[in-house]
Amino acid sequence: MTEAPTKSHRRPAIGPGRLILVVGPSGAGKDTLIGLAHAACADDRSLVFPRRVVTREASSFEDNEQISHDAFRQARIGGGFAVHWEAHGHGYGLSRAIDDELRAGRTVVANVSRTVIDAARGSYANVTVVSITAPPEILKERLAARARSSDGQIEDRLNRAVGDPAAVPDLTIVNVGDAKDHARELVRIIKSV
């Protein structure tokens, strides 16, 4: 019989860099704010904004690397992802390369699912979770405007809930109004110690 690993048997948490997980419902504007923050911080070599790997067609709304379901499965099995998850019939992941960035003391900012927060907090030494949100009517309007067939049913995306208490964010940005103002708020969070 195999014993469950105790705290002393776990690998040390990866750090000292800071992992900023940006989470929130579909249509909240996570990628928009991350893109604006990335542009505002383009000269700062201590900040890393990795591209997610996704098993659906590329979109002008987000900066992802598109791969097939089979390639995603092979990368997952081979340990190629630092974190990975499935949502709405698609696979998502962040390359294992972020671990080296964090070990080098850099700050990594990534859009992830709320479902990976607990695992990330267990694997990384310095995690900050930022929730980007908006009222339901605005989320619905934004999703409809995207008109992306791979998004599936808008109502399904709006009704997706994560009941894990570990998914509670450290900070929340309500993204209503001027996205540039909210991006500046995100930059302040990213650059805070």
PDB file of C-alpha atoms in Angstrom:
ATOM      1  CA  MET A   1       0.000   0.000   0.000  1.00  0.00           C
ATOM      2  CA  THR A   2       1.367   3.428  -0.964  1.00  0.00           C
ATOM      3  CA  GLU A   3       1.261   6.170   1.637  1.00  0.00           C
ATOM      4  CA  ALA A   4       0.009   9.624   0.748  1.00  0.00           C
ATOM      5  CA  PRO A   5       2.946  12.023   0.573  1.00  0.00           C
ATOM      6  CA  THR A   6       3.424  14.086   3.678  1.00  0.00           C
ATOM      7  CA  LYS A   7       4.498  17.697   3.596  1.00  0.00           C
ATOM      8  CA  SER A   8       8.121  16.635   4.209  1.00  0.00           C
ATOM      9  CA  HIS A   9       8.033  14.360   1.112  1.00  0.00           C
ATOM     10  CA  ARG A  10       6.762  17.055  -1.268  1.00  0.00           C
ATOM     11  CA  ARG A  11       9.107  18.798  -3.635  1.00  0.00           C
ATOM     12  CA  PRO A  12       9.993  22.330  -2.573  1.00  0.00           C
ATOM     13  CA  ALA A  13       7.709  24.999  -3.998  1.00  0.00           C
ATOM     14  CA  ILE A  14       9.095  26.661  -7.123  1.00  0.00           C
ATOM     15  CA  GLY A  15      10.283  30.227  -6.647  1.00  0.00           C
ATOM     16  CA  PRO A  16      11.463  32.803  -5.686  1.00  0.00           C
ATOM     17  CA  GLY A  17       9.649  34.521  -8.582  1.00  0.00           C
ATOM     18  CA  ARG A  18       6.007  35.511  -8.348  1.00  0.00           C
ATOM     19  CA  LEU A  19       3.233  33.745 -10.267  1.00  0.00           C
ATOM     20  CA  ILE A  20       0.249  36.001 -10.947  1.00  0.00           C
ATOM     21  CA  LEU A  21      -2.798  33.991 -11.976  1.00  0.00           C
ATOM     22  CA  VAL A  22      -5.454  36.047 -13.738  1.00  0.00           C
ATOM     23  CA  VAL A  23      -8.835  34.328 -13.484  1.00  0.00           C
ATOM     24  CA  GLY A  24     -12.476  35.115 -14.075  1.00  0.00           C
ATOM     25  CA  PRO A  25     -15.521  34.288 -16.150  1.00  0.00           C
ATOM     26  CA  SER A  26     -15.573  34.204 -19.936  1.00  0.00           C
ATOM     27  CA  GLY A  27     -16.118  37.678 -21.320  1.00  0.00           C
ATOM     28  CA  ALA A  28     -14.650  39.494 -18.303  1.00  0.00           C
ATOM     29  CA  GLY A  29     -11.824  40.937 -20.409  1.00  0.00           C
ATOM     30  CA  LYS A  30      -8.897  39.005 -18.936  1.00  0.00           C
ATOM     31  CA  ASP A  31      -6.962  38.813 -22.197  1.00  0.00           C
ATOM     32  CA  THR A  32      -7.670  42.463 -22.993  1.00  0.00           C
ATOM     33  CA  LEU A  33      -6.296  43.651 -19.647  1.00  0.00           C
ATOM     34  CA  ILE A  34      -3.331  41.264 -19.807  1.00  0.00           C
ATOM     35  CA  GLY A  35      -2.527  42.487 -23.339  1.00  0.00           C
ATOM     36  CA  LEU A  36      -2.636  46.136 -22.264  1.00  0.00           C
ATOM     37  CA  ALA A  37      -0.532  45.389 -19.170  1.00  0.00           C
ATOM     38  CA  HIS A  38       1.974  43.474 -21.293  1.00  0.00           C
ATOM     39  CA  ALA A  39       2.306  46.425 -23.679  1.00  0.00           C
ATOM     40  CA  ALA A  40       2.746  48.831 -20.750  1.00  0.00           C
ATOM     41  CA  CYS A  41       5.495  46.623 -19.272  1.00  0.00           C
ATOM     42  CA  ALA A  42       7.238  45.711 -22.540  1.00  0.00           C
ATOM     43  CA  ASP A  43      10.611  47.092 -21.407  1.00  0.00           C
ATOM     44  CA  ASP A  44      10.627  45.275 -18.064  1.00  0.00           C
ATOM     45  CA  ARG A  45      12.660  42.064 -18.493  1.00  0.00           C
ATOM     46  CA  SER A  46      11.657  40.862 -15.015  1.00  0.00           C
ATOM     47  CA  LEU A  47       8.075  40.278 -16.231  1.00  0.00           C
ATOM     48  CA  VAL A  48       6.990  37.320 -18.361  1.00  0.00           C
ATOM     49  CA  PHE A  49       3.618  36.959 -20.113  1.00  0.00           C
ATOM     50  CA  PRO A  50       3.604  33.367 -21.457  1.00  0.00           C
ATOM     51  CA  ARG A  51       1.278  32.266 -24.240  1.00  0.00           C
ATOM     52  CA  ARG A  52      -1.252  29.601 -23.312  1.00  0.00           C
ATOM     53  CA  VAL A  53      -1.415  26.422 -25.346  1.00  0.00           C
ATOM     54  CA  VAL A  54      -5.024  25.812 -26.459  1.00  0.00           C
ATOM     55  CA  THR A  55      -6.772  23.104 -28.496  1.00  0.00           C
ATOM     56  CA  ARG A  56      -9.102  25.418 -30.405  1.00  0.00           C
ATOM     57  CA  GLU A  57      -8.675  27.815 -33.285  1.00  0.00           C
ATOM     58  CA  ALA A  58      -6.656  30.954 -32.682  1.00  0.00           C
ATOM     59  CA  SER A  59      -8.575  34.140 -31.966  1.00  0.00           C
ATOM     60  CA  SER A  60      -7.902  37.835 -32.406  1.00  0.00           C
ATOM     61  CA  PHE A  61      -9.156  38.277 -28.823  1.00  0.00           C
ATOM     62  CA  GLU A  62      -6.305  36.362 -27.196  1.00  0.00           C
ATOM     63  CA  ASP A  63      -2.662  35.438 -27.770  1.00  0.00           C
ATOM     64  CA  ASN A  64      -2.604  31.636 -27.639  1.00  0.00           C
ATOM     65  CA  GLU A  65      -0.619  28.875 -29.269  1.00  0.00           C
ATOM     66  CA  GLN A  66      -3.014  26.522 -31.053  1.00  0.00           C
ATOM     67  CA  ILE A  67      -2.283  22.788 -31.007  1.00  0.00           C
ATOM     68  CA  SER A  68      -4.259  19.646 -31.769  1.00  0.00           C
ATOM     69  CA  HIS A  69      -5.992  17.601 -29.077  1.00  0.00           C
ATOM     70  CA  ASP A  70      -3.508  14.771 -29.696  1.00  0.00           C
ATOM     71  CA  ALA A  71      -0.461  17.065 -29.358  1.00  0.00           C
ATOM     72  CA  PHE A  72      -1.970  18.513 -26.184  1.00  0.00           C
ATOM     73  CA  ARG A  73      -2.494  15.026 -24.740  1.00  0.00           C
ATOM     74  CA  GLN A  74       1.091  14.046 -25.580  1.00  0.00           C
ATOM     75  CA  ALA A  75       2.461  17.219 -23.940  1.00  0.00           C
ATOM     76  CA  ARG A  76       0.333  16.615 -20.847  1.00  0.00           C
ATOM     77  CA  ILE A  77       1.453  12.987 -20.538  1.00  0.00           C
ATOM     78  CA  GLY A  78       5.077  14.001 -21.141  1.00  0.00           C
ATOM     79  CA  GLY A  79       5.020  16.636 -18.375  1.00  0.00           C
ATOM     80  CA  GLY A  80       5.238  19.552 -20.796  1.00  0.00           C
ATOM     81  CA  PHE A  81       2.789  21.706 -18.854  1.00  0.00           C
ATOM     82  CA  ALA A  82       3.313  23.509 -15.572  1.00  0.00           C
ATOM     83  CA  VAL A  83      -0.479  23.666 -15.235  1.00  0.00           C
ATOM     84  CA  HIS A  84      -3.224  22.409 -17.514  1.00  0.00           C
ATOM     85  CA  TRP A  85      -7.010  22.163 -17.492  1.00  0.00           C
ATOM     86  CA  GLU A  86     -10.017  21.427 -19.640  1.00  0.00           C
ATOM     87  CA  ALA A  87     -13.008  23.674 -20.168  1.00  0.00           C
ATOM     88  CA  HIS A  88     -15.818  23.745 -22.705  1.00  0.00           C
ATOM     89  CA  GLY A  89     -14.355  20.772 -24.584  1.00  0.00           C
ATOM     90  CA  HIS A  90     -10.898  22.296 -25.033  1.00  0.00           C
ATOM     91  CA  GLY A  91      -7.527  21.716 -23.395  1.00  0.00           C
ATOM     92  CA  TYR A  92      -5.502  24.628 -22.024  1.00  0.00           C
ATOM     93  CA  GLY A  93      -2.004  24.711 -20.569  1.00  0.00           C
ATOM     94  CA  LEU A  94       1.046  26.750 -19.651  1.00  0.00           C
ATOM     95  CA  SER A  95       4.428  25.466 -20.722  1.00  0.00           C
ATOM     96  CA  ARG A  96       6.754  24.014 -18.109  1.00  0.00           C
ATOM     97  CA  ALA A  97       9.157  26.835 -19.162  1.00  0.00           C
ATOM     98  CA  ILE A  98       7.463  29.147 -16.640  1.00  0.00           C
ATOM     99  CA  ASP A  99       9.160  27.149 -13.873  1.00  0.00           C
ATOM    100  CA  ASP A 100      12.591  28.328 -15.062  1.00  0.00           C
ATOM    101  CA  GLU A 101      11.363  31.935 -15.216  1.00  0.00           C
ATOM    102  CA  LEU A 102      10.121  31.696 -11.622  1.00  0.00           C
ATOM    103  CA  ARG A 103      13.343  30.054 -10.443  1.00  0.00           C
ATOM    104  CA  ALA A 104      15.205  32.992 -12.017  1.00  0.00           C
ATOM    105  CA  GLY A 105      13.144  35.377  -9.870  1.00  0.00           C
ATOM    106  CA  ARG A 106      10.915  36.754 -12.608  1.00  0.00           C
ATOM    107  CA  THR A 107       7.211  37.535 -12.310  1.00  0.00           C
ATOM    108  CA  VAL A 108       4.987  35.403 -14.569  1.00  0.00           C
ATOM    109  CA  VAL A 109       1.513  36.705 -15.439  1.00  0.00           C
ATOM    110  CA  ALA A 110      -0.939  34.216 -16.964  1.00  0.00           C
ATOM    111  CA  ASN A 111      -4.632  33.770 -17.721  1.00  0.00           C
ATOM    112  CA  VAL A 112      -5.687  30.435 -16.199  1.00  0.00           C
ATOM    113  CA  SER A 113      -8.771  28.597 -15.016  1.00  0.00           C
ATOM    114  CA  ARG A 114      -9.910  29.019 -11.442  1.00  0.00           C
ATOM    115  CA  THR A 115      -9.754  25.203 -11.218  1.00  0.00           C
ATOM    116  CA  VAL A 116      -5.919  25.210 -11.133  1.00  0.00           C
ATOM    117  CA  ILE A 117      -5.482  27.742  -8.302  1.00  0.00           C
ATOM    118  CA  ASP A 118      -5.178  25.161  -5.514  1.00  0.00           C
ATOM    119  CA  ALA A 119      -2.601  23.089  -7.411  1.00  0.00           C
ATOM    120  CA  ALA A 120      -0.618  26.217  -8.312  1.00  0.00           C
ATOM    121  CA  ARG A 121      -0.606  27.400  -4.702  1.00  0.00           C
ATOM    122  CA  GLY A 122       0.799  23.996  -3.734  1.00  0.00           C
ATOM    123  CA  SER A 123       3.512  24.009  -6.419  1.00  0.00           C
ATOM    124  CA  TYR A 124       4.714  27.617  -6.420  1.00  0.00           C
ATOM    125  CA  ALA A 125       6.183  29.644  -3.559  1.00  0.00           C
ATOM    126  CA  ASN A 126       4.680  33.044  -4.386  1.00  0.00           C
ATOM    127  CA  VAL A 127       1.216  33.020  -5.989  1.00  0.00           C
ATOM    128  CA  THR A 128      -1.153  35.982  -6.336  1.00  0.00           C
ATOM    129  CA  VAL A 129      -4.633  35.403  -7.773  1.00  0.00           C
ATOM    130  CA  VAL A 130      -6.312  38.341  -9.507  1.00  0.00           C
ATOM    131  CA  SER A 131      -9.959  37.951 -10.475  1.00  0.00           C
ATOM    132  CA  ILE A 132     -11.233  39.981 -13.426  1.00  0.00           C
ATOM    133  CA  THR A 133     -15.005  40.172 -13.495  1.00  0.00           C
ATOM    134  CA  ALA A 134     -17.995  42.135 -14.801  1.00  0.00           C
ATOM    135  CA  PRO A 135     -21.783  42.033 -14.301  1.00  0.00           C
ATOM    136  CA  PRO A 136     -23.580  39.111 -16.031  1.00  0.00           C
ATOM    137  CA  GLU A 137     -25.296  41.307 -18.638  1.00  0.00           C
ATOM    138  CA  ILE A 138     -21.924  42.719 -19.737  1.00  0.00           C
ATOM    139  CA  LEU A 139     -20.353  39.251 -19.865  1.00  0.00           C
ATOM    140  CA  LYS A 140     -23.197  38.026 -22.075  1.00  0.00           C
ATOM    141  CA  GLU A 141     -22.881  41.040 -24.368  1.00  0.00           C
ATOM    142  CA  ARG A 142     -19.113  40.568 -24.739  1.00  0.00           C
ATOM    143  CA  LEU A 143     -19.412  36.835 -25.449  1.00  0.00           C
ATOM    144  CA  ALA A 144     -22.073  37.466 -28.084  1.00  0.00           C
ATOM    145  CA  ALA A 145     -19.857  40.111 -29.728  1.00  0.00           C
ATOM    146  CA  ARG A 146     -16.997  37.592 -30.032  1.00  0.00           C
ATOM    147  CA  ALA A 147     -19.217  35.242 -32.070  1.00  0.00           C
ATOM    148  CA  ARG A 148     -16.611  32.476 -31.812  1.00  0.00           C
ATOM    149  CA  SER A 149     -18.134  29.111 -32.687  1.00  0.00           C
ATOM    150  CA  SER A 150     -15.680  27.229 -30.474  1.00  0.00           C
ATOM    151  CA  ASP A 151     -17.029  29.061 -27.413  1.00  0.00           C
ATOM    152  CA  GLY A 152     -20.073  26.787 -27.375  1.00  0.00           C
ATOM    153  CA  GLN A 153     -23.256  27.962 -25.711  1.00  0.00           C
ATOM    154  CA  ILE A 154     -22.976  31.402 -24.119  1.00  0.00           C
ATOM    155  CA  GLU A 155     -25.314  30.386 -21.286  1.00  0.00           C
ATOM    156  CA  ASP A 156     -23.076  27.394 -20.454  1.00  0.00           C
ATOM    157  CA  ARG A 157     -20.049  29.683 -20.191  1.00  0.00           C
ATOM    158  CA  LEU A 158     -21.946  32.195 -18.047  1.00  0.00           C
ATOM    159  CA  ASN A 159     -23.268  29.503 -15.705  1.00  0.00           C
ATOM    160  CA  ARG A 160     -19.906  27.804 -15.150  1.00  0.00           C
ATOM    161  CA  ALA A 161     -19.146  27.953 -11.468  1.00  0.00           C
ATOM    162  CA  VAL A 162     -16.104  26.923  -9.495  1.00  0.00           C
ATOM    163  CA  GLY A 163     -17.069  25.902  -5.973  1.00  0.00           C
ATOM    164  CA  ASP A 164     -13.532  25.275  -4.718  1.00  0.00           C
ATOM    165  CA  PRO A 165     -12.836  27.485  -1.673  1.00  0.00           C
ATOM    166  CA  ALA A 166      -9.151  27.591  -2.705  1.00  0.00           C
ATOM    167  CA  ALA A 167     -10.232  29.519  -5.813  1.00  0.00           C
ATOM    168  CA  VAL A 168     -10.868  32.676  -3.777  1.00  0.00           C
ATOM    169  CA  PRO A 169      -8.841  35.526  -5.339  1.00  0.00           C
ATOM    170  CA  ASP A 170      -6.405  37.770  -3.513  1.00  0.00           C
ATOM    171  CA  LEU A 171      -7.556  40.824  -5.504  1.00  0.00           C
ATOM    172  CA  THR A 172     -10.514  41.620  -7.778  1.00  0.00           C
ATOM    173  CA  ILE A 173     -10.826  44.061 -10.679  1.00  0.00           C
ATOM    174  CA  VAL A 174     -14.360  44.841 -11.880  1.00  0.00           C
ATOM    175  CA  ASN A 175     -13.744  45.481 -15.574  1.00  0.00           C
ATOM    176  CA  VAL A 176     -16.512  47.931 -16.452  1.00  0.00           C
ATOM    177  CA  GLY A 177     -15.725  51.195 -18.206  1.00  0.00           C
ATOM    178  CA  ASP A 178     -12.357  52.123 -19.648  1.00  0.00           C
ATOM    179  CA  ALA A 179     -10.172  49.021 -20.015  1.00  0.00           C
ATOM    180  CA  LYS A 180      -7.029  51.195 -19.921  1.00  0.00           C
ATOM    181  CA  ASP A 181      -7.866  52.278 -16.354  1.00  0.00           C
ATOM    182  CA  HIS A 182      -8.286  48.654 -15.288  1.00  0.00           C
ATOM    183  CA  ALA A 183      -5.090  47.652 -17.102  1.00  0.00           C
ATOM    184  CA  ARG A 184      -3.215  50.294 -15.091  1.00  0.00           C
ATOM    185  CA  GLU A 185      -4.698  48.715 -11.952  1.00  0.00           C
ATOM    186  CA  LEU A 186      -3.434  45.316 -13.106  1.00  0.00           C
ATOM    187  CA  VAL A 187       0.037  46.781 -13.782  1.00  0.00           C
ATOM    188  CA  ARG A 188       0.123  48.196 -10.236  1.00  0.00           C
ATOM    189  CA  ILE A 189      -0.665  44.700  -8.903  1.00  0.00           C
ATOM    190  CA  ILE A 190       1.968  43.091 -11.136  1.00  0.00           C
ATOM    191  CA  LYS A 191       4.648  45.541 -10.034  1.00  0.00           C
ATOM    192  CA  SER A 192       3.783  45.455  -6.328  1.00  0.00           C
ATOM    193  CA  VAL A 193       6.084  43.413  -4.125  1.00  0.00           C
TER     194      VAL A 193
END
